[in-house]
Short mmCIF file of C-alpha atoms in Angstrom, two decimals:
data_model
loop_
_atom_site.label_atom_id
_atom_site.label_comp_id
_atom_site.label_asym_id
_atom_site.label_seq_id
_atom_site.Cartn_x
_atom_site.Cartn_y
_atom_site.Cartn_z
CA MET A 1 99.65 -113.30 9.60
CA ALA A 2 99.59 -116.65 7.85
CA ALA A 3 99.81 -118.45 11.18
CA LEU A 4 96.99 -116.31 12.55
CA ALA A 5 94.81 -117.05 9.54
CA ILE A 6 95.49 -120.76 9.78
CA GLY A 7 94.78 -120.72 13.50
CA SER A 8 91.53 -118.82 13.04
CA ALA A 9 90.38 -121.19 10.31
CA SER A 10 91.24 -124.19 12.47
CA ALA A 11 89.34 -122.75 15.41
CA LEU A 12 86.33 -122.02 13.23
CA TRP A 13 86.42 -125.53 11.80
CA TRP A 14 86.65 -127.03 15.28
CA TRP A 15 83.77 -124.85 16.53
CA ALA A 16 81.59 -125.77 13.53
CA GLY A 17 81.89 -129.41 14.57
CA THR A 18 80.76 -128.89 18.16
CA GLU A 19 77.26 -129.55 19.45
CA GLY A 20 75.26 -126.32 19.53
CA SER A 21 77.02 -124.64 16.60
CA LEU A 22 73.96 -125.26 14.40
CA THR A 23 71.76 -123.48 16.95
CA LYS A 24 74.13 -120.51 17.06
CA ALA A 25 74.29 -120.31 13.25
CA LEU A 26 70.49 -120.29 13.00
CA ARG A 27 70.33 -117.45 15.52
CA TRP A 28 72.78 -115.44 13.44
CA ALA A 29 70.74 -116.16 10.31
CA GLY A 30 67.62 -114.93 12.09
CA GLN A 31 69.24 -111.52 12.50
CA TRP A 32 69.52 -111.13 8.73
CA GLN A 33 66.50 -113.08 7.50
CA PRO A 34 62.86 -113.41 8.75
CA LEU A 35 63.70 -116.88 10.07
CA THR A 36 62.71 -118.47 13.38
CA PHE A 37 63.33 -121.96 14.74
CA GLU A 38 62.65 -124.26 17.67
CA GLN A 39 64.78 -126.99 19.29
CA ALA A 40 67.82 -127.34 17.04
CA THR A 41 70.40 -130.06 17.73
CA GLY A 42 73.62 -131.06 15.98
CA SER A 43 76.57 -129.19 14.52
CA LEU A 44 77.04 -126.81 11.63
CA ARG A 45 79.72 -129.03 10.11
CA ALA A 46 78.02 -132.42 10.27
CA GLY A 47 74.39 -131.32 10.14
CA GLY A 48 71.60 -131.91 12.57
CA ARG A 49 67.91 -131.68 13.26
CA VAL A 50 65.50 -128.77 13.80
CA GLU A 51 62.09 -129.37 15.34
CA ARG A 52 60.49 -126.41 13.57
CA LEU A 53 61.65 -123.81 11.02
CA ARG A 54 59.61 -120.84 9.84
CA TRP A 55 60.38 -118.24 7.18
CA GLN A 56 57.94 -115.38 6.62
CA GLN A 57 58.10 -112.38 4.29
CA ASP A 58 55.74 -110.23 2.18
CA GLY A 59 52.69 -112.44 2.74
CA MET A 60 54.51 -115.73 2.18
CA THR A 61 54.99 -118.14 5.10
CA VAL A 62 56.89 -121.42 4.90
CA THR A 63 56.85 -123.72 7.93
CA ALA A 64 58.83 -126.97 8.10
CA GLN A 65 58.65 -129.52 10.91
CA ASP A 66 61.18 -132.16 11.94
CA VAL A 67 63.88 -130.97 9.54
CA SER A 68 67.14 -132.91 9.20
CA LEU A 69 70.27 -131.98 7.25
CA ALA A 70 73.53 -133.71 6.42
CA TRP A 71 76.12 -132.11 4.16
CA GLN A 72 79.81 -131.97 3.23
CA PRO A 73 81.11 -128.42 3.78
CA TRP A 74 84.57 -129.30 2.41
CA SER A 75 82.98 -129.57 -1.05
CA LEU A 76 82.61 -125.78 -1.16
CA LEU A 77 86.37 -125.52 -1.65
CA ASN A 78 85.82 -127.16 -5.05
CA GLY A 79 82.96 -124.82 -5.93
CA THR A 80 80.26 -127.39 -5.15
CA LEU A 81 77.60 -127.39 -2.46
CA LYS A 82 77.13 -131.06 -1.64
CA LEU A 83 74.22 -132.10 0.56
CA ASP A 84 73.80 -135.74 1.50
CA ARG A 85 70.26 -135.37 2.80
CA VAL A 86 67.60 -132.72 3.38
CA ALA A 87 64.36 -134.02 4.88
CA ALA A 88 61.23 -132.67 6.56
CA ALA A 89 58.31 -134.52 8.05
CA ARG A 90 55.89 -131.75 7.06
CA VAL A 91 56.07 -128.53 5.03
CA GLU A 92 53.27 -125.94 4.97
CA VAL A 93 53.23 -122.98 2.58
CA THR A 94 50.73 -120.14 3.04
CA ASP A 95 50.73 -117.62 0.20
CA GLU A 96 48.77 -114.43 0.86
CA ARG A 97 50.71 -112.26 -1.56
CA PRO A 98 48.73 -110.15 -4.04
CA ALA A 99 48.59 -111.49 -7.56
CA LEU A 100 51.54 -110.35 -9.64
CA PRO A 101 51.38 -109.61 -13.37
CA ALA A 102 52.63 -112.44 -15.53
CA PRO A 103 56.14 -111.94 -16.91
CA THR A 104 56.11 -110.55 -20.43
CA ALA A 105 59.22 -112.45 -21.55
CA PRO A 106 60.88 -115.76 -20.67
CA PRO A 107 63.96 -115.79 -18.42
CA MET A 108 67.22 -115.52 -20.31
CA ALA A 109 69.29 -117.60 -17.87
CA LEU A 110 68.94 -119.60 -14.65
CA ALA A 111 72.56 -119.90 -13.56
CA LEU A 112 73.63 -120.35 -9.93
CA PRO A 113 76.93 -119.19 -8.35
CA VAL A 114 78.01 -122.73 -7.34
CA ARG A 115 77.36 -126.27 -8.48
CA ILE A 116 74.90 -128.18 -6.30
CA VAL A 117 74.53 -131.86 -5.53
CA LEU A 118 71.54 -132.82 -3.38
CA GLN A 119 71.75 -136.58 -3.12
CA GLU A 120 68.46 -137.09 -1.30
CA PHE A 121 65.51 -134.94 -0.33
CA SER A 122 62.20 -135.99 1.18
CA VAL A 123 59.00 -134.42 2.52
CA GLY A 124 56.49 -136.57 4.35
CA GLN A 125 53.52 -134.22 3.91
CA PHE A 126 53.24 -131.01 1.88
CA GLU A 127 50.37 -128.52 2.15
CA TYR A 128 49.88 -125.36 0.09
CA ALA A 129 47.22 -122.71 0.78
CA GLY A 130 46.86 -119.66 -1.44
CA ARG A 131 44.52 -118.66 -4.24
CA SER A 132 44.19 -122.42 -4.67
CA ALA A 133 45.00 -125.35 -2.39
CA ALA A 134 47.14 -128.41 -2.97
CA SER A 135 48.55 -131.27 -0.95
CA ALA A 136 50.96 -134.13 -1.57
CA SER A 137 52.81 -136.73 0.44
CA ALA A 138 55.69 -139.21 0.26
CA ILE A 139 57.82 -136.80 -1.79
CA ALA A 140 61.38 -138.02 -2.41
CA GLY A 141 64.08 -137.46 -4.98
CA SER A 142 67.39 -135.82 -5.80
CA TYR A 143 68.65 -132.64 -7.50
CA ARG A 144 71.83 -131.66 -9.28
CA TYR A 145 73.08 -128.43 -10.85
CA THR A 146 76.15 -128.93 -13.02
CA GLY A 147 76.67 -125.34 -14.10
CA LEU A 148 75.10 -126.10 -17.48
CA GLN A 149 71.94 -127.90 -16.47
CA HIS A 150 69.45 -128.27 -13.62
CA ARG A 151 68.34 -131.89 -13.15
CA LEU A 152 65.57 -133.14 -10.86
CA ASP A 153 64.83 -136.82 -10.28
CA LEU A 154 61.51 -137.43 -8.55
CA ASN A 155 61.52 -140.92 -7.07
CA SER A 156 58.09 -140.75 -5.48
CA LEU A 157 55.11 -138.43 -5.11
CA GLN A 158 51.63 -139.24 -3.86
CA VAL A 159 48.65 -137.03 -4.71
CA ALA A 160 45.21 -138.28 -3.60
CA ASN A 161 45.19 -142.00 -4.51
CA GLY A 162 47.86 -141.77 -7.20
CA ARG A 163 51.61 -142.41 -7.00
CA TYR A 164 53.96 -140.72 -9.46
CA SER A 165 57.63 -140.50 -10.41
CA GLY A 166 59.51 -138.52 -13.01
CA ARG A 167 62.50 -136.44 -14.00
CA ALA A 168 63.21 -133.03 -15.46
CA ALA A 169 66.24 -131.36 -17.02
CA LEU A 170 66.47 -127.63 -17.76
CA THR A 171 69.42 -125.83 -19.32
CA SER A 172 70.79 -122.89 -17.34
CA ALA A 173 71.68 -120.65 -20.31
CA GLY A 174 69.48 -119.37 -23.09
CA PRO A 175 67.64 -120.48 -24.97
CA LEU A 176 66.29 -122.37 -21.94
CA THR A 177 65.22 -125.88 -22.96
CA LEU A 178 63.16 -128.31 -20.88
CA GLU A 179 62.93 -132.07 -21.05
CA ALA A 180 60.58 -133.58 -18.46
CA SER A 181 58.61 -136.77 -17.97
CA LEU A 182 56.10 -137.95 -15.38
CA SER A 183 54.54 -141.37 -14.93
CA GLY A 184 52.19 -142.74 -12.34
CA ALA A 185 49.61 -145.25 -11.26
CA LEU A 186 46.30 -144.48 -9.62
CA ALA A 187 43.32 -146.46 -8.44
CA VAL A 188 39.88 -144.97 -9.09
CA ASP A 189 36.79 -146.01 -7.13
CA ILE A 190 33.89 -147.18 -9.30
CA PRO A 191 30.25 -146.99 -8.11
CA ASN A 192 28.85 -150.37 -7.02
CA ASN A 193 32.23 -152.02 -7.52
CA PRO A 194 34.39 -152.93 -4.49
CA THR A 195 37.52 -153.14 -6.66
CA PRO A 196 39.09 -149.83 -7.73
CA LEU A 197 40.03 -149.41 -11.38
CA PRO A 198 43.82 -149.24 -11.85
CA LEU A 199 44.99 -146.60 -14.32
CA ALA A 200 48.43 -145.75 -15.67
CA PHE A 201 49.48 -142.19 -16.51
CA GLN A 202 52.39 -140.95 -18.61
CA ALA A 203 53.27 -137.42 -19.73
CA THR A 204 56.22 -135.64 -21.32
CA VAL A 205 57.03 -131.96 -21.86
CA THR A 206 59.87 -131.07 -24.21
CA GLY A 207 61.26 -128.10 -26.09
CA PRO A 208 62.35 -124.52 -25.46
CA LEU A 209 60.35 -122.68 -22.79
CA THR A 210 58.90 -120.44 -25.50
CA GLU A 211 57.36 -123.40 -27.37
CA LEU A 212 56.70 -126.53 -25.34
CA VAL A 213 55.23 -129.78 -26.63
CA LEU A 214 53.06 -131.72 -24.17
CA LYS A 215 52.09 -135.36 -24.64
CA ALA A 216 50.00 -137.34 -22.15
CA GLU A 217 48.32 -140.73 -22.00
CA LEU A 218 45.94 -142.38 -19.54
CA GLN A 219 45.33 -146.11 -19.86
CA GLY A 220 43.69 -148.88 -17.86
CA THR A 221 45.99 -151.60 -16.56
CA ALA A 222 43.45 -154.29 -15.63
CA ALA A 223 43.23 -157.34 -17.87
CA SER A 224 40.08 -157.91 -19.93
CA PRO A 225 37.62 -160.41 -18.46
CA ALA A 226 38.38 -163.96 -19.54
CA GLY A 227 36.09 -165.22 -22.29
CA ALA A 228 34.55 -161.82 -22.99
CA THR A 229 33.16 -161.55 -26.53
CA PRO A 230 34.28 -159.15 -27.77
CA PRO A 231 37.04 -158.38 -25.26
CA ALA A 232 36.21 -155.37 -23.10
CA PRO A 233 38.25 -152.37 -24.36
CA GLN A 234 40.68 -150.87 -21.92
CA PRO A 235 40.06 -147.18 -21.15
CA LEU A 236 42.53 -145.06 -23.08
CA ALA A 237 42.91 -141.33 -23.49
CA SER A 238 45.79 -139.46 -25.10
CA ALA A 239 46.44 -135.78 -25.66
CA THR A 240 49.02 -133.56 -27.32
CA ALA A 241 49.39 -129.80 -27.05
CA ARG A 242 51.75 -127.09 -28.20
CA ILE A 243 52.13 -124.35 -25.59
CA THR A 244 53.66 -120.92 -26.24
CA PRO A 245 53.45 -119.20 -22.81
CA TRP A 246 54.68 -115.76 -23.90
CA ALA A 247 52.83 -115.54 -27.23
CA ALA A 248 49.48 -113.81 -27.79
CA GLN A 249 47.93 -117.30 -28.10
CA ALA A 250 49.40 -119.32 -25.22
CA LEU A 251 47.73 -122.53 -26.44
CA ALA A 252 48.90 -122.94 -30.01
CA GLN A 253 47.31 -126.35 -30.55
CA ALA A 254 45.65 -129.15 -28.60
CA ASP A 255 44.30 -132.55 -29.64
CA ALA A 256 42.87 -135.40 -27.61
CA SER A 257 41.50 -138.83 -28.40
CA PHE A 258 39.84 -141.39 -26.18
CA ARG A 259 38.59 -144.97 -26.46
CA GLY A 260 36.38 -146.96 -24.11
CA LEU A 261 36.43 -144.11 -21.60
CA ASP A 262 34.18 -144.59 -18.55
CA LEU A 263 33.51 -141.24 -16.90
CA SER A 264 32.42 -142.92 -13.66
CA SER A 265 35.93 -144.36 -13.28
CA LEU A 266 37.30 -140.81 -13.15
CA LEU A 267 34.44 -139.09 -11.27
CA PRO A 268 32.38 -141.33 -8.98
CA GLN A 269 29.28 -139.14 -9.41
CA ALA A 270 29.46 -139.28 -13.23
CA PRO A 271 27.41 -141.78 -15.27
CA ARG A 272 28.85 -144.99 -16.68
CA THR A 273 29.97 -144.56 -20.26
CA GLN A 274 32.06 -146.16 -22.97
CA LEU A 275 33.16 -143.12 -24.97
CA THR A 276 35.26 -143.15 -28.11
CA GLY A 277 36.08 -139.95 -29.95
CA SER A 278 38.32 -136.93 -30.30
CA ALA A 279 38.57 -133.26 -29.41
CA SER A 280 40.69 -130.44 -30.79
CA VAL A 281 41.45 -126.78 -30.10
CA ARG A 282 42.95 -124.37 -32.61
CA PRO A 283 43.76 -120.66 -32.25
CA LEU A 284 42.07 -118.03 -34.40
CA GLU A 285 44.17 -115.41 -36.11
CA GLY A 286 44.37 -112.15 -34.19
CA SER A 287 46.04 -110.56 -31.21
CA SER A 288 43.38 -111.36 -28.60
CA PRO A 289 43.17 -114.92 -27.21
CA SER A 290 40.57 -116.81 -29.27
CA TRP A 291 40.15 -120.42 -30.26
CA THR A 292 37.93 -122.82 -32.17
CA ALA A 293 37.04 -126.17 -30.61
CA ALA A 294 35.57 -129.38 -31.96
CA LEU A 295 34.30 -132.52 -30.23
CA GLN A 296 33.12 -135.81 -31.72
CA LEU A 297 32.23 -138.83 -29.64
CA VAL A 298 30.31 -142.10 -29.72
CA ASN A 299 28.93 -143.72 -26.56
CA ALA A 300 28.68 -147.52 -26.74
CA LEU A 301 26.91 -147.69 -23.37
CA PRO A 302 23.94 -145.27 -23.53
CA GLY A 303 21.08 -145.40 -21.06
CA PRO A 304 18.70 -143.41 -18.82
CA TRP A 305 20.03 -141.00 -16.19
CA ASP A 306 18.34 -142.85 -13.33
CA GLN A 307 20.25 -145.99 -14.29
CA HIS A 308 23.52 -144.08 -13.94
CA ARG A 309 23.98 -143.93 -17.71
CA LEU A 310 24.43 -141.14 -20.24
CA PRO A 311 21.49 -141.05 -22.73
CA ILE A 312 23.68 -139.99 -25.66
CA ASP A 313 24.64 -142.29 -28.53
CA LYS A 314 26.60 -139.79 -30.61
CA LEU A 315 27.69 -136.16 -30.31
CA ASP A 316 29.24 -133.70 -32.76
CA ALA A 317 29.91 -130.14 -31.57
CA GLN A 318 31.72 -127.09 -32.93
CA GLY A 319 32.48 -124.07 -30.76
CA GLU A 320 34.50 -120.91 -30.44
CA TRP A 321 35.98 -118.70 -27.75
CA LYS A 322 36.64 -115.13 -28.85
CA ASN A 323 37.03 -111.84 -26.99
CA GLY A 324 35.68 -113.38 -23.79
CA THR A 325 32.61 -114.86 -25.51
CA ALA A 326 31.97 -118.61 -25.71
CA MET A 327 29.87 -119.76 -28.65
CA ILE A 328 28.38 -123.11 -29.58
CA ARG A 329 28.32 -122.83 -33.35
CA SER A 330 26.59 -126.16 -33.80
CA LEU A 331 25.75 -129.17 -31.68
CA LYS A 332 24.17 -132.35 -32.99
CA ALA A 333 23.40 -135.20 -30.63
CA GLU A 334 21.76 -138.55 -31.24
CA LEU A 335 20.04 -139.42 -27.98
CA ALA A 336 16.99 -141.16 -26.58
CA GLY A 337 16.06 -142.55 -29.99
CA GLY A 338 15.99 -139.11 -31.62
CA GLU A 339 18.05 -136.07 -32.42
CA LEU A 340 18.93 -132.79 -30.70
CA LEU A 341 20.24 -129.72 -32.55
CA ALA A 342 21.47 -126.75 -30.51
CA SER A 343 23.44 -123.52 -30.65
CA GLY A 344 24.18 -120.80 -28.13
CA GLN A 345 26.59 -118.32 -26.66
CA TRP A 346 27.74 -116.96 -23.33
CA LEU A 347 29.59 -113.79 -22.43
CA PRO A 348 30.58 -112.17 -19.14
CA ALA A 349 28.51 -109.25 -17.86
CA PRO A 350 29.74 -105.82 -19.06
CA PRO A 351 31.61 -103.59 -16.58
CA ALA A 352 29.46 -101.49 -14.26
CA GLY A 353 28.08 -98.41 -16.00
CA LYS A 354 28.66 -99.79 -19.51
CA PRO A 355 25.72 -101.34 -21.37
CA ALA A 356 26.19 -104.55 -23.30
CA THR A 357 26.34 -104.29 -27.06
CA GLY A 358 25.69 -106.56 -30.02
CA SER A 359 23.13 -109.26 -30.68
CA VAL A 360 23.17 -110.43 -27.07
CA ALA A 361 22.73 -107.00 -25.53
CA LEU A 362 19.96 -108.13 -23.16
CA HIS A 363 21.44 -111.44 -22.08
CA ASP A 364 24.58 -112.91 -20.61
CA TRP A 365 23.81 -116.22 -22.32
CA GLN A 366 21.49 -117.69 -24.94
CA LEU A 367 20.60 -121.23 -25.96
CA LYS A 368 18.38 -122.51 -28.77
CA ALA A 369 17.51 -126.16 -29.35
CA THR A 370 15.22 -128.29 -31.49
CA LEU A 371 14.17 -131.85 -30.69
CA GLU A 372 13.06 -134.58 -33.07
CA ARG A 373 11.58 -137.92 -31.96
CA ILE A 374 13.10 -137.81 -28.48
CA ASN A 375 11.78 -140.64 -26.27
CA PRO A 376 11.57 -139.30 -22.67
CA ALA A 377 11.61 -142.85 -21.25
CA GLN A 378 15.12 -143.26 -22.61
CA LEU A 379 16.15 -140.14 -20.70
CA HIS A 380 14.56 -141.28 -17.43
CA THR A 381 12.60 -144.48 -16.87
CA GLN A 382 9.87 -142.68 -14.88
CA LEU A 383 8.85 -140.65 -17.96
CA ALA A 384 6.26 -141.74 -20.52
CA PRO A 385 7.61 -143.53 -23.63
CA LEU A 386 6.03 -141.04 -26.05
CA PRO A 387 8.42 -139.72 -28.74
CA LEU A 388 8.37 -135.92 -28.88
CA ASP A 389 9.26 -133.14 -31.29
CA GLY A 390 9.84 -129.65 -29.94
CA ARG A 391 11.86 -126.52 -29.59
CA ALA A 392 13.31 -124.57 -26.66
CA GLU A 393 14.90 -121.17 -26.18
CA ALA A 394 16.53 -120.00 -22.97
CA SER A 395 18.49 -116.91 -22.01
CA GLY A 396 19.77 -115.31 -18.85
CA GLN A 397 21.26 -112.16 -17.47
CA GLY A 398 22.76 -112.51 -14.03
CA ALA A 399 20.16 -114.26 -11.84
CA SER A 400 17.33 -113.56 -14.31
CA VAL A 401 16.41 -116.43 -16.65
CA ARG A 402 13.92 -116.54 -19.52
CA PHE A 403 12.67 -119.86 -20.89
CA ASP A 404 10.30 -120.66 -23.74
CA ALA A 405 9.57 -124.19 -24.94
CA SER A 406 6.99 -126.18 -26.84
CA ALA A 407 6.65 -129.90 -27.51
CA GLN A 408 4.23 -132.21 -29.26
CA ALA A 409 3.95 -135.88 -30.07
CA ALA A 410 6.23 -136.84 -32.94
CA SER A 411 4.42 -137.36 -36.22
CA GLY A 412 4.48 -140.71 -37.89
#
């Protein structure tokens, strides 16, 4: 019996090293899994290449083109799956599955039956199509599972015109703890400027999965113009957040600050700005998701809209989101040589057959504003330079909008 077992194992090992064994193994796999392939070459023992692989089940389709694999099957005798290389020229994922309810509790463990060493993986182009769409290219890195920890090293990732790298480590036994970082460089096109603006991005996420701390920073990398007085400030934005995914309030805290931020460097259609300020979000007590929000900013580069500027010098706003209703408690803006005060609220339409209730029963949204000494010419250069005082009220329900306004020349 021992001789027979040894002989069978030797024959299997010899067969696994022959050309065509990979094709045969894929055919066997297709009998047990919804897997199809085209034009496979190589051996099961040494690895090989597959022109096209497709896996499809329950509305999910994954297609990989020009797939290559190299691995060390002997490593399984030591309880380790060791892969030298897994690569694909293109991977497409189509997700047509119905939306699933979010898990009500975090996973207790993420252990695997064997240790894994993936020394190198790469994907030339990745496309995802589902309820949202995403694409990336030049993906490369490595992965290791030690039995105690999952570790991913991302050597390169390109999304749009940005290149990123990072690493992540996640424990496999509870309480699951994550330590991840991501850094990158991107070049942003600026209107009327042939030279893109280089930006640097850094972010970290740390802590147990039940209470993660996020920190992120975006900063310009170009040097200030020589001889500038004062030196031009480099764009800088930083943010911190505490995230509790399985709590009643998933966003436990968020703060952001920015300095010298030019919106047109991030969105080409946005006006040129030089914004300095801060924003914060805090949860309200209660079981339903609700938050307060505050925003303060100063714009050192105000100007009319038609000159691709933002006609706001200073803004201070306080708001709230509660029970599906967004409210602007107060908004004070210094703009166009005057002042704007505003408040308002918005709520989704009530379900069919149920009338709306409360102070906004007739409207899905309301806005009230008062103006004092606003110079229209500073909003748009084609308007008359006559300072105005006034008031405006607007409301809407679905496609129906009501608007009432009055204005007069400012006194004095």
